[in-house]
Short mmCIF file of N, CA and C in Angstrom, two decimals:
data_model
loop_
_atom_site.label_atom_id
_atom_site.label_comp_id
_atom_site.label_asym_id
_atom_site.label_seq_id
_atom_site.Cartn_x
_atom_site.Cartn_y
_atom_site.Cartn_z
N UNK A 272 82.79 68.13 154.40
CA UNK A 272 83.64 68.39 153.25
C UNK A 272 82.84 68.21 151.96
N UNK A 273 82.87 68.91 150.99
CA UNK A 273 82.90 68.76 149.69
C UNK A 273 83.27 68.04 148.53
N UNK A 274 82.79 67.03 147.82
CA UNK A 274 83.94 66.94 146.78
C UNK A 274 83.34 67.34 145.42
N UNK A 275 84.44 67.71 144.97
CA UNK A 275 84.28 67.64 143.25
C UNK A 275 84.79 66.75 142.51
N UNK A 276 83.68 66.41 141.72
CA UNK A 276 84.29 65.11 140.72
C UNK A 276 84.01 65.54 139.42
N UNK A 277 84.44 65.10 138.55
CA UNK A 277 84.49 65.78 136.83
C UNK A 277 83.78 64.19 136.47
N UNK A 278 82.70 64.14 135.82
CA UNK A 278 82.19 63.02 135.26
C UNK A 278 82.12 62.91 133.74
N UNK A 279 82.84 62.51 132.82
CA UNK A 279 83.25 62.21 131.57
C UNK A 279 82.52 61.07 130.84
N UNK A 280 81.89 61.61 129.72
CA UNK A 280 80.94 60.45 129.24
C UNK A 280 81.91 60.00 128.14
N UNK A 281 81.95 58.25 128.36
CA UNK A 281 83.18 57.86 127.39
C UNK A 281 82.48 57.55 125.98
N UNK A 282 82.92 58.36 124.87
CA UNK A 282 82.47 58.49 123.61
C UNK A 282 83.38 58.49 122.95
N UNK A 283 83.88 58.07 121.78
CA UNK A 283 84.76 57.55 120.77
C UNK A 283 85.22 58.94 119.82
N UNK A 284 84.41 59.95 119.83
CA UNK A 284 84.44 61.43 119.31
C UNK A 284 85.32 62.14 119.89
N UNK A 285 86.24 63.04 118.84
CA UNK A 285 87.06 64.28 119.10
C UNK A 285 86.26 65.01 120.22
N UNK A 286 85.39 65.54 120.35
CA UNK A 286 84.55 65.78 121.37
C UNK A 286 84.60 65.39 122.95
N UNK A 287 84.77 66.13 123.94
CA UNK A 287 84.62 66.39 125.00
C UNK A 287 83.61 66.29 125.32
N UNK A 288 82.92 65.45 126.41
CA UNK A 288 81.76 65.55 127.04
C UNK A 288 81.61 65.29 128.46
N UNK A 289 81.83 66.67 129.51
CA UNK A 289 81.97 66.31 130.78
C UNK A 289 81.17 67.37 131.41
N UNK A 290 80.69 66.89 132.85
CA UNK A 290 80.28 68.01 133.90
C UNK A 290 81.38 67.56 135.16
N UNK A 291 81.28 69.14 135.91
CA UNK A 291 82.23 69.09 137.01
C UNK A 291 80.89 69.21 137.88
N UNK A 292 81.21 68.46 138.92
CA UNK A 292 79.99 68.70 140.06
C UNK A 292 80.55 68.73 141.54
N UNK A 293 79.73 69.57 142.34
CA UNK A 293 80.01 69.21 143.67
C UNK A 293 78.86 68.89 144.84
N UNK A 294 79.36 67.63 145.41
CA UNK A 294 78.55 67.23 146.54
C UNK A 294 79.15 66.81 147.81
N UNK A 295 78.34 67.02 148.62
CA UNK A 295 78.98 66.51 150.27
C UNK A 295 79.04 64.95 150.57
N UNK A 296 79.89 65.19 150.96
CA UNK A 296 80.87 63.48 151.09
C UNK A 296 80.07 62.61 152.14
N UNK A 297 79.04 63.19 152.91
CA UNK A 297 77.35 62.37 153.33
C UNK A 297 76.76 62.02 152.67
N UNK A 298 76.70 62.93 151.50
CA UNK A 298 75.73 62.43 150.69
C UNK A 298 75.53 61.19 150.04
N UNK A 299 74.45 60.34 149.56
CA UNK A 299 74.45 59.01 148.99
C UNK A 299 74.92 58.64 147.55
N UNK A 300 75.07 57.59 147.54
CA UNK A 300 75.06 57.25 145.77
C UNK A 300 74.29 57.93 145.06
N UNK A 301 73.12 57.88 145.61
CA UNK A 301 71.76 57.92 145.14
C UNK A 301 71.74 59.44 144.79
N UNK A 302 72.07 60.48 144.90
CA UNK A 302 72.41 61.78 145.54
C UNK A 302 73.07 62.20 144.06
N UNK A 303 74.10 60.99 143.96
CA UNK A 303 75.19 61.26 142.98
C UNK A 303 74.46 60.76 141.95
N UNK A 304 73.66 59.84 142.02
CA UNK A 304 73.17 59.76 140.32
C UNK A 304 72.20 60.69 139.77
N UNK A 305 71.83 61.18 141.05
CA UNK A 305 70.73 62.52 140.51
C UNK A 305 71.63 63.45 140.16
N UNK A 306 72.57 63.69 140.41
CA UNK A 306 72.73 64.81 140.12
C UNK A 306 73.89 64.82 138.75
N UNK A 307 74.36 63.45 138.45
CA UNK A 307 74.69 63.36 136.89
C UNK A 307 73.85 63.00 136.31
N UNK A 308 72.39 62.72 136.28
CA UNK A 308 71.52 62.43 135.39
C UNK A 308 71.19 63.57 135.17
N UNK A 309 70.91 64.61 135.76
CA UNK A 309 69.89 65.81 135.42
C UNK A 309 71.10 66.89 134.60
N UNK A 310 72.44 66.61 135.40
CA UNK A 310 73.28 67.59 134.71
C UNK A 310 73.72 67.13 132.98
N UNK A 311 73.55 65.85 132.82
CA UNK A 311 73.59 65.57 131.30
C UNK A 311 72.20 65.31 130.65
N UNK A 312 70.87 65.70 131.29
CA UNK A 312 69.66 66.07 130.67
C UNK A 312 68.90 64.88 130.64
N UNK A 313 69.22 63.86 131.29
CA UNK A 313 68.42 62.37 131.50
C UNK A 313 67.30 62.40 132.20
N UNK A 314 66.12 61.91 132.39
CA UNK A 314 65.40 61.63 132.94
C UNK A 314 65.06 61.07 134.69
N UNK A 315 66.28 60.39 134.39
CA UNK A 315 66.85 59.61 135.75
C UNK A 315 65.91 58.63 135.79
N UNK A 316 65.06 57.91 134.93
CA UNK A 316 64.36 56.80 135.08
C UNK A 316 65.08 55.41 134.95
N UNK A 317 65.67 55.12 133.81
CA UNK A 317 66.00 54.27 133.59
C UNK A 317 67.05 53.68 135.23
N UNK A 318 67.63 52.24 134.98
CA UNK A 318 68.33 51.65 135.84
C UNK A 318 69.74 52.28 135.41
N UNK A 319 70.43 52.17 136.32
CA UNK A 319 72.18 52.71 136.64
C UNK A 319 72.59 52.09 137.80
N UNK A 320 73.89 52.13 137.85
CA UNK A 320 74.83 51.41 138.36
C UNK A 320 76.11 52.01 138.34
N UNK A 321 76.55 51.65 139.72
CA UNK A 321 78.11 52.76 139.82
C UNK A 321 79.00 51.55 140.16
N UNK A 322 80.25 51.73 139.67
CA UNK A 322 81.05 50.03 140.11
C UNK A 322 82.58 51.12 139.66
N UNK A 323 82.63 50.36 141.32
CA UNK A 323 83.96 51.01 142.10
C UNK A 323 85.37 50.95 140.69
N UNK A 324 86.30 51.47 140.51
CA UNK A 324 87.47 51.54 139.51
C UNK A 324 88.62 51.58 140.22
N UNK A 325 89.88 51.05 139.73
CA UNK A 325 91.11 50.87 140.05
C UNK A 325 91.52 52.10 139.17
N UNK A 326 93.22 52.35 139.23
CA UNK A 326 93.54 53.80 138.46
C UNK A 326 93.66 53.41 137.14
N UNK A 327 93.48 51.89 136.36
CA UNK A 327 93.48 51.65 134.93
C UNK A 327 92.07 51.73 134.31
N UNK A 328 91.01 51.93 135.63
CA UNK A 328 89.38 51.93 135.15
C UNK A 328 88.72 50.52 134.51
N UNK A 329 89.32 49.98 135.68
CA UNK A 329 88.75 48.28 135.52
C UNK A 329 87.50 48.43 136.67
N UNK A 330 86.65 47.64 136.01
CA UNK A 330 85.22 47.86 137.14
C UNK A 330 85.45 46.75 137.88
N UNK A 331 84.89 47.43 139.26
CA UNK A 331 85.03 46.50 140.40
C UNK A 331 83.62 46.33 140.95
N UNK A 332 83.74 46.74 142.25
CA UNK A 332 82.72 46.00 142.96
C UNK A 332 81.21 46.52 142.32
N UNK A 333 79.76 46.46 142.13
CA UNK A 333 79.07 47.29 142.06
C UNK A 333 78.35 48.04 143.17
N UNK A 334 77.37 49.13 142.82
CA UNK A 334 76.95 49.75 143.83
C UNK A 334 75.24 50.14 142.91
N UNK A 335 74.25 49.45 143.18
CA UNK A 335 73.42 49.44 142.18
C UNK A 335 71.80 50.14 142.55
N UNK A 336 71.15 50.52 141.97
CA UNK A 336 70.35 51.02 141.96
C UNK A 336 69.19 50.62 142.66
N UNK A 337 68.66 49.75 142.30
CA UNK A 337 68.00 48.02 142.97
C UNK A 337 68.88 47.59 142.97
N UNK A 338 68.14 46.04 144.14
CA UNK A 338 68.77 45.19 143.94
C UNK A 338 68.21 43.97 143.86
N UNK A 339 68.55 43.69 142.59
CA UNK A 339 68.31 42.52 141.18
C UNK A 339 69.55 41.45 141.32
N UNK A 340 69.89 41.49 142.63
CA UNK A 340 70.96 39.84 143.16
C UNK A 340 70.53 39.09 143.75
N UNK A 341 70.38 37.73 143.52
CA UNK A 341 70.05 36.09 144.04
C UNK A 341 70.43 36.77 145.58
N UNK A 342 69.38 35.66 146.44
CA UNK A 342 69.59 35.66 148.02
C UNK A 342 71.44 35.12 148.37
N UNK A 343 72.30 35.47 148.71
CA UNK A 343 73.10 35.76 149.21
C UNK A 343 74.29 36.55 148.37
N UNK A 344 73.98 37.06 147.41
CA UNK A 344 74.92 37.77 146.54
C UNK A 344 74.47 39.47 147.07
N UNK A 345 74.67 40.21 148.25
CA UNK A 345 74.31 41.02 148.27
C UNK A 345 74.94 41.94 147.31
N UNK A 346 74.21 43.39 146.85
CA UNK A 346 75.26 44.84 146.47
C UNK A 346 75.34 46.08 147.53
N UNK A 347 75.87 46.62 146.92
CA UNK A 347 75.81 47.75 147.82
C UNK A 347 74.44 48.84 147.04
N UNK A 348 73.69 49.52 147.76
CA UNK A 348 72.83 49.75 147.00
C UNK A 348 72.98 51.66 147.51
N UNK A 349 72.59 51.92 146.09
CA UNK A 349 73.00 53.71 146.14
C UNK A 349 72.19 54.40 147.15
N UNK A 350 71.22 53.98 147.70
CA UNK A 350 70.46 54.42 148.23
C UNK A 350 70.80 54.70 150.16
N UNK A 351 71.30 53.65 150.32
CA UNK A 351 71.85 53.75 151.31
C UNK A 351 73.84 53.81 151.41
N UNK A 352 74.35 53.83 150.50
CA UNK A 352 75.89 53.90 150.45
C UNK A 352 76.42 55.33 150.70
N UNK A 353 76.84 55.34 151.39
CA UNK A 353 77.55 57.23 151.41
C UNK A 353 78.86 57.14 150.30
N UNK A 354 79.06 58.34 150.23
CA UNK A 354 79.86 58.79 148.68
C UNK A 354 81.07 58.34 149.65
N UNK A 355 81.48 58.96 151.04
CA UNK A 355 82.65 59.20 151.49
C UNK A 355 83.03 58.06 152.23
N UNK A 356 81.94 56.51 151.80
CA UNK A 356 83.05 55.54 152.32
C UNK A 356 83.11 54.79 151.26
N UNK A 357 82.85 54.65 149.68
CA UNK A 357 83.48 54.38 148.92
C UNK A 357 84.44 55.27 147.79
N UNK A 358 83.74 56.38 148.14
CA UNK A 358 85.07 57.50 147.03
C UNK A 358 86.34 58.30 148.50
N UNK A 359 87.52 57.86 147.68
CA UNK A 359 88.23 58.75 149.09
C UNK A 359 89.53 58.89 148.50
N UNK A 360 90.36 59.79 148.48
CA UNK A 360 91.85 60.25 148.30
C UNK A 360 92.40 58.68 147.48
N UNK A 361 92.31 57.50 148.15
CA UNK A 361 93.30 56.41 147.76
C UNK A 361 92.76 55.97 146.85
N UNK A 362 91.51 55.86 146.61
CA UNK A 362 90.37 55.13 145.66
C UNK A 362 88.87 55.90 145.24
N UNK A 363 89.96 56.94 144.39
CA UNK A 363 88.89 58.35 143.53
C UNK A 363 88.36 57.79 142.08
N UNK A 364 88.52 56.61 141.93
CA UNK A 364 87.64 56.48 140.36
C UNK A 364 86.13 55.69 140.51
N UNK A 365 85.18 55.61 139.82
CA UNK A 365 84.33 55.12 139.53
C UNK A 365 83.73 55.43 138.20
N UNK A 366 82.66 54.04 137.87
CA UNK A 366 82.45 53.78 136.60
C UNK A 366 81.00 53.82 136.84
N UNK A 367 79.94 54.98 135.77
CA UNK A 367 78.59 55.08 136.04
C UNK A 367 77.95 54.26 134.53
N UNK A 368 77.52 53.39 134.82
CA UNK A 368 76.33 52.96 133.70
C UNK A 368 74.93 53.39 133.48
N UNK A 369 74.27 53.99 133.23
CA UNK A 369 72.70 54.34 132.87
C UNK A 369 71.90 54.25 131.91
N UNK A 370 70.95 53.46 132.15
CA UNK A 370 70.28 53.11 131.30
C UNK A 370 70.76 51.67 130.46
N UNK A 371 70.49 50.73 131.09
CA UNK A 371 71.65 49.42 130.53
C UNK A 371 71.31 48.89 128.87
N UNK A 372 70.35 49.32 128.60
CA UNK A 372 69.82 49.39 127.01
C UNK A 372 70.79 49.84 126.05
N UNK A 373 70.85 50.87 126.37
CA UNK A 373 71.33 51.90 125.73
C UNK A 373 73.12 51.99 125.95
N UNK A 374 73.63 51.33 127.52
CA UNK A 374 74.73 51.57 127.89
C UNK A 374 75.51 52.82 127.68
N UNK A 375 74.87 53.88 128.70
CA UNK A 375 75.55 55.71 128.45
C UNK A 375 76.62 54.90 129.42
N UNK A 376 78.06 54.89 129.22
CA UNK A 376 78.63 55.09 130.09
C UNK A 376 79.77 56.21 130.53
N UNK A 377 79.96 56.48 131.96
CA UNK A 377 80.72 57.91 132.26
C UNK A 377 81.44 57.08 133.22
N UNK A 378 83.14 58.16 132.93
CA UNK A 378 84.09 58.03 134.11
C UNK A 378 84.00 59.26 135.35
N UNK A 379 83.41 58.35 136.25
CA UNK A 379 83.15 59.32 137.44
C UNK A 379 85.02 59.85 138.10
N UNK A 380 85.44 60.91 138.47
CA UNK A 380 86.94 61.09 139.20
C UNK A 380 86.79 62.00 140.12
N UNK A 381 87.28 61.84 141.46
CA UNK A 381 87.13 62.69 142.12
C UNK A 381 88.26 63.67 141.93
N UNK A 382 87.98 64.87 141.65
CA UNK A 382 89.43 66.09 141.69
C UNK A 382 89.94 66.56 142.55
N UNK A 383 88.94 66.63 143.85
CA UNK A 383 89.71 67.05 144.91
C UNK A 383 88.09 67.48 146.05
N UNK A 384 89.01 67.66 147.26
CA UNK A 384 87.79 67.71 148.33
C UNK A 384 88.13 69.46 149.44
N UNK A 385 86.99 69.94 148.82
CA UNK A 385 87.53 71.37 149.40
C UNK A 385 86.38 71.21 150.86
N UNK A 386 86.45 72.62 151.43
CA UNK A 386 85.41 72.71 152.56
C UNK A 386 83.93 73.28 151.90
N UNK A 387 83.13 73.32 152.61
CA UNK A 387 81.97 73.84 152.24
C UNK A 387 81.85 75.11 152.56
N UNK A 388 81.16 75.79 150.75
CA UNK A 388 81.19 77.44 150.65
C UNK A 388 79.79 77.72 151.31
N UNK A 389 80.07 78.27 152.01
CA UNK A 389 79.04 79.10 152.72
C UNK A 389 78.15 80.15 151.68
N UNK A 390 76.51 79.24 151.60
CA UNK A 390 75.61 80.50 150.75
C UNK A 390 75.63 79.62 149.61
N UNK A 391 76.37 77.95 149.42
CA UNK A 391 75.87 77.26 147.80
C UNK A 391 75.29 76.11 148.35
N UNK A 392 74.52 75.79 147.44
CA UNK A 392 73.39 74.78 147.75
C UNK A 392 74.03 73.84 147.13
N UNK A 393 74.29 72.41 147.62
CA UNK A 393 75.13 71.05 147.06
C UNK A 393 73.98 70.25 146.94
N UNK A 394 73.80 69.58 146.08
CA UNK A 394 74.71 69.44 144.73
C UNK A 394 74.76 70.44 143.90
N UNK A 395 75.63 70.83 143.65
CA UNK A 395 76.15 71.91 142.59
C UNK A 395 76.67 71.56 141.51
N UNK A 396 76.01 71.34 140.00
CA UNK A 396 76.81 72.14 138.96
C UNK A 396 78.01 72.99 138.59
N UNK A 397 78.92 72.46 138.72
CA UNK A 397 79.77 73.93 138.63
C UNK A 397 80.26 74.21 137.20
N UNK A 398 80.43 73.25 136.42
CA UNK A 398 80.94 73.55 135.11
C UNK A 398 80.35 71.98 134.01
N UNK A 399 80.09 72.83 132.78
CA UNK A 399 79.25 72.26 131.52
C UNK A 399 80.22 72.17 130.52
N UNK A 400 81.07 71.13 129.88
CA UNK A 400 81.74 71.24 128.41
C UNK A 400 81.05 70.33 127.50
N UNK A 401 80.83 70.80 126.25
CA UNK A 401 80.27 69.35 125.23
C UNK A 401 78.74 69.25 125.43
N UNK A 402 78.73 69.10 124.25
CA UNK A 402 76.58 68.19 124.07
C UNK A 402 77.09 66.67 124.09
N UNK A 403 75.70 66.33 124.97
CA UNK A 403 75.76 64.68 124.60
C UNK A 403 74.68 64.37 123.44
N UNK A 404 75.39 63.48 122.99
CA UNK A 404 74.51 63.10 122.04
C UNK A 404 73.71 62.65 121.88
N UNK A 405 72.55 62.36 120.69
CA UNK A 405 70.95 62.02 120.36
C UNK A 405 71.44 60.21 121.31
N UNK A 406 72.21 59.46 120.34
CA UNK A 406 72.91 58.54 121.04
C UNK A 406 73.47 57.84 121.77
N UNK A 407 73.66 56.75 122.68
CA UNK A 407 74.68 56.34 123.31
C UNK A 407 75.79 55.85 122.35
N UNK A 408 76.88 56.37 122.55
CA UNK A 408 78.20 55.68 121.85
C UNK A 408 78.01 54.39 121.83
N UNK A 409 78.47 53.70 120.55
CA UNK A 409 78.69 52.31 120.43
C UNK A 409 79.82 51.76 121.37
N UNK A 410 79.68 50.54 122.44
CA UNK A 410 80.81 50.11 122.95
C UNK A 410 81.00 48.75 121.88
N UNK A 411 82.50 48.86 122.05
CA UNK A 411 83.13 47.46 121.15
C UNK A 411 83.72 47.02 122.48
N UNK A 412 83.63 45.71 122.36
CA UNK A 412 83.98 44.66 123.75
C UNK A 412 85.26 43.88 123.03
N UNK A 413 86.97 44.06 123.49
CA UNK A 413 87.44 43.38 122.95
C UNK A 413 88.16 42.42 124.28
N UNK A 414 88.71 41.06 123.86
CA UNK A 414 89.64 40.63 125.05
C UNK A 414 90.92 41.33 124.67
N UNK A 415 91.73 40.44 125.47
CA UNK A 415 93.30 40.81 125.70
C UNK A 415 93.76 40.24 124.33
N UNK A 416 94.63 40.58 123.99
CA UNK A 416 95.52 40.03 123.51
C UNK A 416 96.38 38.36 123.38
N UNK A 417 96.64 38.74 124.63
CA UNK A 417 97.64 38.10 125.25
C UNK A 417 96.70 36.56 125.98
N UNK A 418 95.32 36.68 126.12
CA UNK A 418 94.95 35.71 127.03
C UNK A 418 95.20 34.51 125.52
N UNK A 419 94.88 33.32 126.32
CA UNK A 419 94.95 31.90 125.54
C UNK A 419 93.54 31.37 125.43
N UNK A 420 92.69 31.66 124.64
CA UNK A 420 91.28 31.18 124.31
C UNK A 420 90.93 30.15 123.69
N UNK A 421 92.12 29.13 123.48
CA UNK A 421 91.65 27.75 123.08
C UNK A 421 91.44 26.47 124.01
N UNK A 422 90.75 26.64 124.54
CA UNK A 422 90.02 25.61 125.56
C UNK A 422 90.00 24.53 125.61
N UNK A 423 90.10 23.77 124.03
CA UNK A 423 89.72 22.61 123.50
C UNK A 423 91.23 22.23 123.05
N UNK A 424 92.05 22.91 123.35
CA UNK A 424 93.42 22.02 123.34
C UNK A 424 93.96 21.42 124.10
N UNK A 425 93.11 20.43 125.09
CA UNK A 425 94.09 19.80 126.12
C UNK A 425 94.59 18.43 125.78
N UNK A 426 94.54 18.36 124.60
CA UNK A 426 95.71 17.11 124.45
C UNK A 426 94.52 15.91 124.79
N UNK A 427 93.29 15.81 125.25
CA UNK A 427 92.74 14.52 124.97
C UNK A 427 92.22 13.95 124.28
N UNK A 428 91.92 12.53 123.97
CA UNK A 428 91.64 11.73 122.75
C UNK A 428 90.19 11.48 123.37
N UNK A 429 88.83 11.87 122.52
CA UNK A 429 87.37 12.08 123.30
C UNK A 429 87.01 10.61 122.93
N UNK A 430 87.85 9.78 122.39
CA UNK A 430 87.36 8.68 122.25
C UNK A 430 87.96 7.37 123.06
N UNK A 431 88.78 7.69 123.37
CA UNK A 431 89.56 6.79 124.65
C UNK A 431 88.95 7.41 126.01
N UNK A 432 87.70 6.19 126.42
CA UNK A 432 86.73 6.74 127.31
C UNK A 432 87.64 6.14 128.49
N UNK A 433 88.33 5.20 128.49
CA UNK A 433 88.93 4.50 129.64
C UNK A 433 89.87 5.44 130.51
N UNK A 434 90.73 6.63 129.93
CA UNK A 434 91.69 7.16 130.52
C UNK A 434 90.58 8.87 130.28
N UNK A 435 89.02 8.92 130.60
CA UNK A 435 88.60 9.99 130.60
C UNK A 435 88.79 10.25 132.64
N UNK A 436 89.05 11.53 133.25
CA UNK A 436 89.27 11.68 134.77
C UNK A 436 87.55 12.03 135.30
N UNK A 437 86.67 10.75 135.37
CA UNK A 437 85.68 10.95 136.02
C UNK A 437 85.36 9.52 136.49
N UNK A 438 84.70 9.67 137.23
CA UNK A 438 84.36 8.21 137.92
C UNK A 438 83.01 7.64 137.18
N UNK A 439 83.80 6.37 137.06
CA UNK A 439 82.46 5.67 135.82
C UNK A 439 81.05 5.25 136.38
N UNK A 440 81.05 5.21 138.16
CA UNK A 440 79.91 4.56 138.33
C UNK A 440 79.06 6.26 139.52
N UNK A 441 79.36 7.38 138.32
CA UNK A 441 78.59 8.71 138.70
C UNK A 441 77.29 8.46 138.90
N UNK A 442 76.88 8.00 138.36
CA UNK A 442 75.07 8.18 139.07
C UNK A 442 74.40 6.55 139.82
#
């Protein structure tokens, strides 16, 4: 099978900036970053990283290029991950980072999974909207709203060492 995914570079501009692509659902991560690096004119040198998305586009697990994790923190690494056991009908989003300097980031979506056309060579290009820019878009990092970020309000007196909850004879 085939899929096509529309990969959207998230930029803050009236501007549209996406490629539609198609690749076979064997194919690797690795597969898939070549073939959005070259279709938005990158080099494909730099480091990238694909990390799995829920349908609000919260990043989840990663799926990374190397792997730059302490001995038992494994990742999943693009090189060996197939597209079609982490992208599938129930769980079609992912989040591509490239180049972590710079932070290009794109919303990977899968649109749908046809059969394979007889006589096209995959990975395929199929459709170009928008220039990307000289730039990576500025990201602004905000929290919630709603979370409670005062840490230092728990009501204790730092000078009444007697009722502090640690054991006095620690070392």
């Amino acid at each position: 099978m085939i899929y096509r995914f529309r990969v959207i570079l998230d930029n803050d501009t009236e501007d549209d900036v996406f490629r539609d692509l198609e690749i076979r659902e064997t194919d690797t991560m690795e597969d898939l970053h070549n073939i959005i690096t070259q279709s938005f004119g990158f080099d494909g040198m730099e480091m990238a990283s694909f990390y799995i998305s829920d349908d609000e586009w919260n990043q989840g697990e990663e799926i990374a290029m190397m792997d730059m994790s302490d001995a038992g923190n494994e990742v999943k690494m693009m090189s060996t991950t197939v597209i079609k056991d982490v992208v599938h009908e129930a769980s079609p989003k992912l989040i591509y980072v490239y180049d972590f300097l710079n932070m290009w980031t794109f919303y990977v979506e899968l649109a749908e999974i046809v059969d394979e056309a007889v006589g096209t060579d995959y990975p395929n290009l199929m459709f170009v909207h928008g220039q990307i820019p000289d730039e990576a878009p500025d990201k602004t990092f905000e929290a919630d709203d709603d979370l409670d970020l005062n840490e230092f309000d728990d009501d204790l007196d730092i000078d009444d060492y007697d009722n502090l909850d640690f054991d006095e004879n620690w070392n």
